[in-house]
């Protein structure tokens, strides 16, 4: 199926295009609201600035695709392959990314507020300036991801993998950090202040920081402590 035929069918009211092959297709700026592309091969396709609100892209192949500034709020991208995809500036509020593959993807300055990224693979992803307020990131793989300047207030990070994550200047207000191991995480200039009277900070692992402060051998740079707003109890 080529692009012109797809758009013609869509205009005629068809919404189901399950399993189609549109590798490398140019759908820049296209309006495909509510379209069902489950299992489609969209490798390298251009969806930049496309309108895909409530679209079903579950189990699609979108690796190397361009989804920059696309509108995908409430879209279903569960178990989709978005390896190395470009989603910079995309509007993804309440989108479903459960089990999605996003390793090496560019999601800088995306709006993923209240999105579900449970078990998503975001290893080495570019997440600078991303809005993840109230998002679900439980058991997500965030190893070596760049979350500098990210907004994570109210997000669920329980069971997430955070080895080597860059959270420089990130907004972490209101996070439930109980039991989360931040060893190896760059927290320079991050704001960890909570309005919940330190609830959820009891199990926070600050051992690497504390060993450096107390004259021990730091596992990570003591510079990471600069300008962090950490409640006193977390350092007791």
PDB file of C-alpha atoms in Angstrom:
ATOM      1  CA  UNK A   1       0.000   0.000   0.000  1.00  0.00           C
ATOM      2  CA  UNK A   2       1.393   3.407  -0.933  1.00  0.00           C
ATOM      3  CA  UNK A   3       0.869   6.666   0.946  1.00  0.00           C
ATOM      4  CA  UNK A   4      -1.652   8.199  -1.450  1.00  0.00           C
ATOM      5  CA  UNK A   5      -3.878   5.115  -1.301  1.00  0.00           C
ATOM      6  CA  UNK A   6      -3.649   5.002   2.495  1.00  0.00           C
ATOM      7  CA  UNK A   7      -4.718   8.625   2.800  1.00  0.00           C
ATOM      8  CA  UNK A   8      -7.523   8.118   0.288  1.00  0.00           C
ATOM      9  CA  UNK A   9      -8.856   5.143   2.253  1.00  0.00           C
ATOM     10  CA  UNK A  10      -8.581   7.112   5.493  1.00  0.00           C
ATOM     11  CA  UNK A  11     -10.540  10.012   4.015  1.00  0.00           C
ATOM     12  CA  UNK A  12     -13.205   7.500   2.970  1.00  0.00           C
ATOM     13  CA  UNK A  13     -13.599   6.413   6.590  1.00  0.00           C
ATOM     14  CA  UNK A  14     -11.342   3.362   6.794  1.00  0.00           C
ATOM     15  CA  UNK A  15      -9.318   3.168  10.005  1.00  0.00           C
ATOM     16  CA  UNK A  16      -7.909  -0.371  10.072  1.00  0.00           C
ATOM     17  CA  UNK A  17      -4.572  -0.808   8.322  1.00  0.00           C
ATOM     18  CA  UNK A  18      -3.238  -3.684  10.396  1.00  0.00           C
ATOM     19  CA  UNK A  19       0.128  -5.095   9.366  1.00  0.00           C
ATOM     20  CA  UNK A  20       0.693  -2.863   6.335  1.00  0.00           C
ATOM     21  CA  UNK A  21       4.193  -2.171   5.007  1.00  0.00           C
ATOM     22  CA  UNK A  22       5.021   1.544   4.799  1.00  0.00           C
ATOM     23  CA  UNK A  23       8.776   1.425   5.268  1.00  0.00           C
ATOM     24  CA  UNK A  24      10.313   4.816   4.503  1.00  0.00           C
ATOM     25  CA  UNK A  25       6.924   6.397   3.753  1.00  0.00           C
ATOM     26  CA  UNK A  26       6.548  10.170   3.926  1.00  0.00           C
ATOM     27  CA  UNK A  27       3.520  11.028   6.062  1.00  0.00           C
ATOM     28  CA  UNK A  28       4.830  14.330   7.340  1.00  0.00           C
ATOM     29  CA  UNK A  29       1.968  16.450   8.669  1.00  0.00           C
ATOM     30  CA  UNK A  30      -0.635  13.797   7.817  1.00  0.00           C
ATOM     31  CA  UNK A  31      -3.888  13.564   9.770  1.00  0.00           C
ATOM     32  CA  UNK A  32      -4.479   9.972  10.886  1.00  0.00           C
ATOM     33  CA  UNK A  33      -6.431  10.426  14.116  1.00  0.00           C
ATOM     34  CA  UNK A  34      -7.669   7.119  15.530  1.00  0.00           C
ATOM     35  CA  UNK A  35      -5.934   5.039  12.858  1.00  0.00           C
ATOM     36  CA  UNK A  36      -5.166   1.369  13.597  1.00  0.00           C
ATOM     37  CA  UNK A  37      -1.671   0.444  12.393  1.00  0.00           C
ATOM     38  CA  UNK A  38      -1.143  -2.514  14.708  1.00  0.00           C
ATOM     39  CA  UNK A  39       1.854  -4.600  13.655  1.00  0.00           C
ATOM     40  CA  UNK A  40       2.674  -2.348  10.693  1.00  0.00           C
ATOM     41  CA  UNK A  41       6.219  -2.010   9.357  1.00  0.00           C
ATOM     42  CA  UNK A  42       6.925   1.726   9.532  1.00  0.00           C
ATOM     43  CA  UNK A  43      10.700   1.522   9.714  1.00  0.00           C
ATOM     44  CA  UNK A  44      12.264   4.839   8.728  1.00  0.00           C
ATOM     45  CA  UNK A  45       8.880   6.443   7.998  1.00  0.00           C
ATOM     46  CA  UNK A  46       8.395  10.193   8.378  1.00  0.00           C
ATOM     47  CA  UNK A  47       5.525  11.130  10.706  1.00  0.00           C
ATOM     48  CA  UNK A  48       6.963  14.503  11.678  1.00  0.00           C
ATOM     49  CA  UNK A  49       4.189  16.872  12.822  1.00  0.00           C
ATOM     50  CA  UNK A  50       1.556  14.244  11.982  1.00  0.00           C
ATOM     51  CA  UNK A  51      -1.742  14.125  13.888  1.00  0.00           C
ATOM     52  CA  UNK A  52      -2.020  10.632  15.377  1.00  0.00           C
ATOM     53  CA  UNK A  53      -4.154  11.262  18.452  1.00  0.00           C
ATOM     54  CA  UNK A  54      -5.573   7.992  19.851  1.00  0.00           C
ATOM     55  CA  UNK A  55      -3.849   6.009  17.091  1.00  0.00           C
ATOM     56  CA  UNK A  56      -3.097   2.318  17.652  1.00  0.00           C
ATOM     57  CA  UNK A  57       0.579   1.728  16.879  1.00  0.00           C
ATOM     58  CA  UNK A  58       1.011  -1.285  19.130  1.00  0.00           C
ATOM     59  CA  UNK A  59       3.636  -3.807  18.038  1.00  0.00           C
ATOM     60  CA  UNK A  60       4.647  -1.622  15.090  1.00  0.00           C
ATOM     61  CA  UNK A  61       8.173  -1.338  13.723  1.00  0.00           C
ATOM     62  CA  UNK A  62       9.081   2.342  14.021  1.00  0.00           C
ATOM     63  CA  UNK A  63      12.833   2.029  14.399  1.00  0.00           C
ATOM     64  CA  UNK A  64      14.641   5.005  12.827  1.00  0.00           C
ATOM     65  CA  UNK A  65      11.258   6.659  12.188  1.00  0.00           C
ATOM     66  CA  UNK A  66      10.771  10.425  12.478  1.00  0.00           C
ATOM     67  CA  UNK A  67       7.939  11.301  14.868  1.00  0.00           C
ATOM     68  CA  UNK A  68       9.292  14.692  15.863  1.00  0.00           C
ATOM     69  CA  UNK A  69       6.574  17.118  16.998  1.00  0.00           C
ATOM     70  CA  UNK A  70       3.875  14.542  16.203  1.00  0.00           C
ATOM     71  CA  UNK A  71       0.595  14.611  18.152  1.00  0.00           C
ATOM     72  CA  UNK A  72       0.158  11.182  19.732  1.00  0.00           C
ATOM     73  CA  UNK A  73      -1.769  11.866  22.918  1.00  0.00           C
ATOM     74  CA  UNK A  74      -3.591   8.768  24.197  1.00  0.00           C
ATOM     75  CA  UNK A  75      -1.930   6.727  21.466  1.00  0.00           C
ATOM     76  CA  UNK A  76      -1.147   3.043  21.952  1.00  0.00           C
ATOM     77  CA  UNK A  77       2.512   2.230  21.258  1.00  0.00           C
ATOM     78  CA  UNK A  78       2.711  -0.781  23.537  1.00  0.00           C
ATOM     79  CA  UNK A  79       5.418  -3.259  22.525  1.00  0.00           C
ATOM     80  CA  UNK A  80       6.357  -1.081  19.550  1.00  0.00           C
ATOM     81  CA  UNK A  81       9.954  -1.008  18.309  1.00  0.00           C
ATOM     82  CA  UNK A  82      11.093   2.632  18.356  1.00  0.00           C
ATOM     83  CA  UNK A  83      14.815   1.942  18.533  1.00  0.00           C
ATOM     84  CA  UNK A  84      16.739   5.043  17.402  1.00  0.00           C
ATOM     85  CA  UNK A  85      13.472   6.806  16.510  1.00  0.00           C
ATOM     86  CA  UNK A  86      13.206  10.597  16.646  1.00  0.00           C
ATOM     87  CA  UNK A  87      10.334  11.761  18.866  1.00  0.00           C
ATOM     88  CA  UNK A  88      11.814  15.130  19.802  1.00  0.00           C
ATOM     89  CA  UNK A  89       9.117  17.610  20.806  1.00  0.00           C
ATOM     90  CA  UNK A  90       6.292  15.097  20.339  1.00  0.00           C
ATOM     91  CA  UNK A  91       3.029  15.480  22.291  1.00  0.00           C
ATOM     92  CA  UNK A  92       2.509  12.118  23.993  1.00  0.00           C
ATOM     93  CA  UNK A  93       0.273  12.898  26.965  1.00  0.00           C
ATOM     94  CA  UNK A  94      -1.357   9.730  28.372  1.00  0.00           C
ATOM     95  CA  UNK A  95       0.228   7.584  25.655  1.00  0.00           C
ATOM     96  CA  UNK A  96       0.769   3.864  26.258  1.00  0.00           C
ATOM     97  CA  UNK A  97       4.396   2.757  25.841  1.00  0.00           C
ATOM     98  CA  UNK A  98       4.195  -0.424  27.938  1.00  0.00           C
ATOM     99  CA  UNK A  99       6.989  -2.760  26.859  1.00  0.00           C
ATOM    100  CA  UNK A 100       8.092  -0.440  24.046  1.00  0.00           C
ATOM    101  CA  UNK A 101      11.669  -0.513  22.746  1.00  0.00           C
ATOM    102  CA  UNK A 102      13.069   3.028  22.848  1.00  0.00           C
ATOM    103  CA  UNK A 103      16.784   2.400  23.261  1.00  0.00           C
ATOM    104  CA  UNK A 104      18.813   5.190  21.704  1.00  0.00           C
ATOM    105  CA  UNK A 105      15.655   7.108  20.787  1.00  0.00           C
ATOM    106  CA  UNK A 106      15.465  10.899  20.917  1.00  0.00           C
ATOM    107  CA  UNK A 107      12.610  12.052  23.159  1.00  0.00           C
ATOM    108  CA  UNK A 108      14.094  15.396  24.127  1.00  0.00           C
ATOM    109  CA  UNK A 109      11.508  18.023  25.095  1.00  0.00           C
ATOM    110  CA  UNK A 110       8.627  15.547  24.668  1.00  0.00           C
ATOM    111  CA  UNK A 111       5.462  15.860  26.694  1.00  0.00           C
ATOM    112  CA  UNK A 112       4.822  12.427  28.228  1.00  0.00           C
ATOM    113  CA  UNK A 113       2.745  13.637  31.156  1.00  0.00           C
ATOM    114  CA  UNK A 114       0.738  10.772  32.689  1.00  0.00           C
ATOM    115  CA  UNK A 115       2.063   8.354  30.055  1.00  0.00           C
ATOM    116  CA  UNK A 116       2.589   4.667  30.826  1.00  0.00           C
ATOM    117  CA  UNK A 117       6.144   3.437  30.185  1.00  0.00           C
ATOM    118  CA  UNK A 118       6.015   0.335  32.383  1.00  0.00           C
ATOM    119  CA  UNK A 119       8.797  -2.070  31.322  1.00  0.00           C
ATOM    120  CA  UNK A 120       9.811   0.214  28.450  1.00  0.00           C
ATOM    121  CA  UNK A 121      13.431   0.019  27.301  1.00  0.00           C
ATOM    122  CA  UNK A 122      14.870   3.554  27.311  1.00  0.00           C
ATOM    123  CA  UNK A 123      18.514   2.542  27.577  1.00  0.00           C
ATOM    124  CA  UNK A 124      20.784   5.375  26.353  1.00  0.00           C
ATOM    125  CA  UNK A 125      17.750   7.403  25.236  1.00  0.00           C
ATOM    126  CA  UNK A 126      17.949  11.188  24.896  1.00  0.00           C
ATOM    127  CA  UNK A 127      15.375  12.544  27.351  1.00  0.00           C
ATOM    128  CA  UNK A 128      16.648  16.075  27.957  1.00  0.00           C
ATOM    129  CA  UNK A 129      13.916  18.475  29.048  1.00  0.00           C
ATOM    130  CA  UNK A 130      11.242  15.785  28.843  1.00  0.00           C
ATOM    131  CA  UNK A 131       7.979  16.174  30.761  1.00  0.00           C
ATOM    132  CA  UNK A 132       7.313  12.939  32.672  1.00  0.00           C
ATOM    133  CA  UNK A 133       5.081  14.371  35.383  1.00  0.00           C
ATOM    134  CA  UNK A 134       2.855  11.664  36.871  1.00  0.00           C
ATOM    135  CA  UNK A 135       4.164   9.163  34.317  1.00  0.00           C
ATOM    136  CA  UNK A 136       4.562   5.456  35.090  1.00  0.00           C
ATOM    137  CA  UNK A 137       8.154   4.276  34.660  1.00  0.00           C
ATOM    138  CA  UNK A 138       7.972   1.208  36.877  1.00  0.00           C
ATOM    139  CA  UNK A 139      10.513  -1.445  35.856  1.00  0.00           C
ATOM    140  CA  UNK A 140      11.592   0.694  32.909  1.00  0.00           C
ATOM    141  CA  UNK A 141      15.189   0.405  31.710  1.00  0.00           C
ATOM    142  CA  UNK A 142      16.675   3.900  31.964  1.00  0.00           C
ATOM    143  CA  UNK A 143      20.305   2.814  32.109  1.00  0.00           C
ATOM    144  CA  UNK A 144      22.609   5.514  30.697  1.00  0.00           C
ATOM    145  CA  UNK A 145      19.675   7.696  29.667  1.00  0.00           C
ATOM    146  CA  UNK A 146      20.089  11.476  29.641  1.00  0.00           C
ATOM    147  CA  UNK A 147      17.301  13.045  31.720  1.00  0.00           C
ATOM    148  CA  UNK A 148      18.976  16.384  32.331  1.00  0.00           C
ATOM    149  CA  UNK A 149      16.383  19.064  33.018  1.00  0.00           C
ATOM    150  CA  UNK A 150      13.585  16.485  32.981  1.00  0.00           C
ATOM    151  CA  UNK A 151      10.378  17.009  34.946  1.00  0.00           C
ATOM    152  CA  UNK A 152       9.583  13.880  36.945  1.00  0.00           C
ATOM    153  CA  UNK A 153       7.318  15.253  39.662  1.00  0.00           C
ATOM    154  CA  UNK A 154       4.871  12.583  40.754  1.00  0.00           C
ATOM    155  CA  UNK A 155       6.314   9.920  38.450  1.00  0.00           C
ATOM    156  CA  UNK A 156       6.441   6.242  39.447  1.00  0.00           C
ATOM    157  CA  UNK A 157      10.014   4.919  39.249  1.00  0.00           C
ATOM    158  CA  UNK A 158       9.558   1.800  41.354  1.00  0.00           C
ATOM    159  CA  UNK A 159      11.787  -0.997  40.110  1.00  0.00           C
ATOM    160  CA  UNK A 160      13.278   1.149  37.344  1.00  0.00           C
ATOM    161  CA  UNK A 161      16.864   0.536  36.229  1.00  0.00           C
ATOM    162  CA  UNK A 162      18.828   3.775  36.687  1.00  0.00           C
ATOM    163  CA  UNK A 163      22.479   2.849  36.282  1.00  0.00           C
ATOM    164  CA  UNK A 164      24.478   5.793  34.929  1.00  0.00           C
ATOM    165  CA  UNK A 165      21.413   8.008  34.473  1.00  0.00           C
ATOM    166  CA  UNK A 166      22.008  11.745  34.054  1.00  0.00           C
ATOM    167  CA  UNK A 167      19.483  13.683  36.171  1.00  0.00           C
ATOM    168  CA  UNK A 168      21.385  16.953  36.202  1.00  0.00           C
ATOM    169  CA  UNK A 169      18.997  19.820  36.904  1.00  0.00           C
ATOM    170  CA  UNK A 170      15.995  17.482  36.946  1.00  0.00           C
ATOM    171  CA  UNK A 171      12.805  18.284  38.878  1.00  0.00           C
ATOM    172  CA  UNK A 172      12.077  15.345  41.180  1.00  0.00           C
ATOM    173  CA  UNK A 173       9.585  16.975  43.546  1.00  0.00           C
ATOM    174  CA  UNK A 174       7.011  14.660  45.049  1.00  0.00           C
ATOM    175  CA  UNK A 175       8.660  11.432  43.906  1.00  0.00           C
ATOM    176  CA  UNK A 176       8.260   8.301  46.005  1.00  0.00           C
ATOM    177  CA  UNK A 177      11.925   7.320  46.222  1.00  0.00           C
ATOM    178  CA  UNK A 178      11.562   4.559  48.790  1.00  0.00           C
ATOM    179  CA  UNK A 179      13.940   1.703  48.001  1.00  0.00           C
ATOM    180  CA  UNK A 180      15.328   3.304  44.838  1.00  0.00           C
ATOM    181  CA  UNK A 181      19.092   2.962  44.404  1.00  0.00           C
ATOM    182  CA  UNK A 182      20.598   6.167  43.001  1.00  0.00           C
ATOM    183  CA  UNK A 183      24.157   4.852  43.010  1.00  0.00           C
ATOM    184  CA  UNK A 184      25.926   6.126  39.911  1.00  0.00           C
ATOM    185  CA  UNK A 185      23.201   8.667  39.108  1.00  0.00           C
ATOM    186  CA  UNK A 186      24.229  12.249  38.323  1.00  0.00           C
ATOM    187  CA  UNK A 187      22.055  14.453  40.549  1.00  0.00           C
ATOM    188  CA  UNK A 188      23.978  17.703  40.113  1.00  0.00           C
ATOM    189  CA  UNK A 189      21.656  20.692  40.668  1.00  0.00           C
ATOM    190  CA  UNK A 190      18.626  18.394  40.874  1.00  0.00           C
ATOM    191  CA  UNK A 191      15.753  19.320  43.163  1.00  0.00           C
ATOM    192  CA  UNK A 192      14.698  16.470  45.450  1.00  0.00           C
ATOM    193  CA  UNK A 193      12.529  18.537  47.771  1.00  0.00           C
ATOM    194  CA  UNK A 194       9.286  16.845  48.713  1.00  0.00           C
ATOM    195  CA  UNK A 195       6.107  18.331  50.124  1.00  0.00           C
ATOM    196  CA  UNK A 196       5.182  15.021  51.757  1.00  0.00           C
ATOM    197  CA  UNK A 197       7.291  15.478  54.911  1.00  0.00           C
ATOM    198  CA  UNK A 198       9.947  13.103  53.574  1.00  0.00           C
ATOM    199  CA  UNK A 199       7.460  10.286  53.067  1.00  0.00           C
ATOM    200  CA  UNK A 200       8.946   7.804  50.633  1.00  0.00           C
ATOM    201  CA  UNK A 201      12.575   8.769  51.266  1.00  0.00           C
ATOM    202  CA  UNK A 202      13.209   6.240  54.033  1.00  0.00           C
ATOM    203  CA  UNK A 203      14.857   3.629  51.822  1.00  0.00           C
ATOM    204  CA  UNK A 204      16.785   5.974  49.562  1.00  0.00           C
ATOM    205  CA  UNK A 205      20.367   4.842  48.937  1.00  0.00           C
ATOM    206  CA  UNK A 206      22.689   7.795  49.493  1.00  0.00           C
ATOM    207  CA  UNK A 207      25.615   5.637  50.609  1.00  0.00           C
ATOM    208  CA  UNK A 208      27.925   6.696  47.749  1.00  0.00           C
ATOM    209  CA  UNK A 209      27.389  10.357  48.591  1.00  0.00           C
ATOM    210  CA  UNK A 210      27.706   9.853  52.322  1.00  0.00           C
ATOM    211  CA  UNK A 211      30.970   7.914  52.063  1.00  0.00           C
ATOM    212  CA  UNK A 212      32.493  10.858  50.239  1.00  0.00           C
ATOM    213  CA  UNK A 213      31.093  13.426  52.664  1.00  0.00           C
ATOM    214  CA  UNK A 214      32.426  11.445  55.622  1.00  0.00           C
ATOM    215  CA  UNK A 215      35.918  11.213  54.180  1.00  0.00           C
ATOM    216  CA  UNK A 216      35.578   7.779  52.614  1.00  0.00           C
ATOM    217  CA  UNK A 217      36.298   6.752  49.059  1.00  0.00           C
ATOM    218  CA  UNK A 218      33.468   8.051  46.865  1.00  0.00           C
ATOM    219  CA  UNK A 219      31.912   5.650  44.388  1.00  0.00           C
ATOM    220  CA  UNK A 220      30.799   8.653  42.385  1.00  0.00           C
ATOM    221  CA  UNK A 221      31.936  12.241  42.296  1.00  0.00           C
ATOM    222  CA  UNK A 222      31.135  14.327  45.363  1.00  0.00           C
ATOM    223  CA  UNK A 223      30.479  17.162  42.913  1.00  0.00           C
ATOM    224  CA  UNK A 224      27.121  15.493  42.273  1.00  0.00           C
ATOM    225  CA  UNK A 225      25.991  16.790  45.651  1.00  0.00           C
ATOM    226  CA  UNK A 226      26.318  20.444  44.691  1.00  0.00           C
ATOM    227  CA  UNK A 227      23.027  22.343  44.861  1.00  0.00           C
ATOM    228  CA  UNK A 228      20.920  19.238  45.524  1.00  0.00           C
ATOM    229  CA  UNK A 229      17.948  20.016  47.740  1.00  0.00           C
ATOM    230  CA  UNK A 230      17.911  16.874  49.897  1.00  0.00           C
ATOM    231  CA  UNK A 231      15.804  16.778  53.075  1.00  0.00           C
ATOM    232  CA  UNK A 232      18.006  16.405  56.148  1.00  0.00           C
ATOM    233  CA  UNK A 233      16.560  13.039  57.095  1.00  0.00           C
ATOM    234  CA  UNK A 234      17.919  11.519  53.891  1.00  0.00           C
ATOM    235  CA  UNK A 235      21.419  12.277  55.134  1.00  0.00           C
ATOM    236  CA  UNK A 236      20.911  11.145  58.736  1.00  0.00           C
TER     237      UNK A 236
END
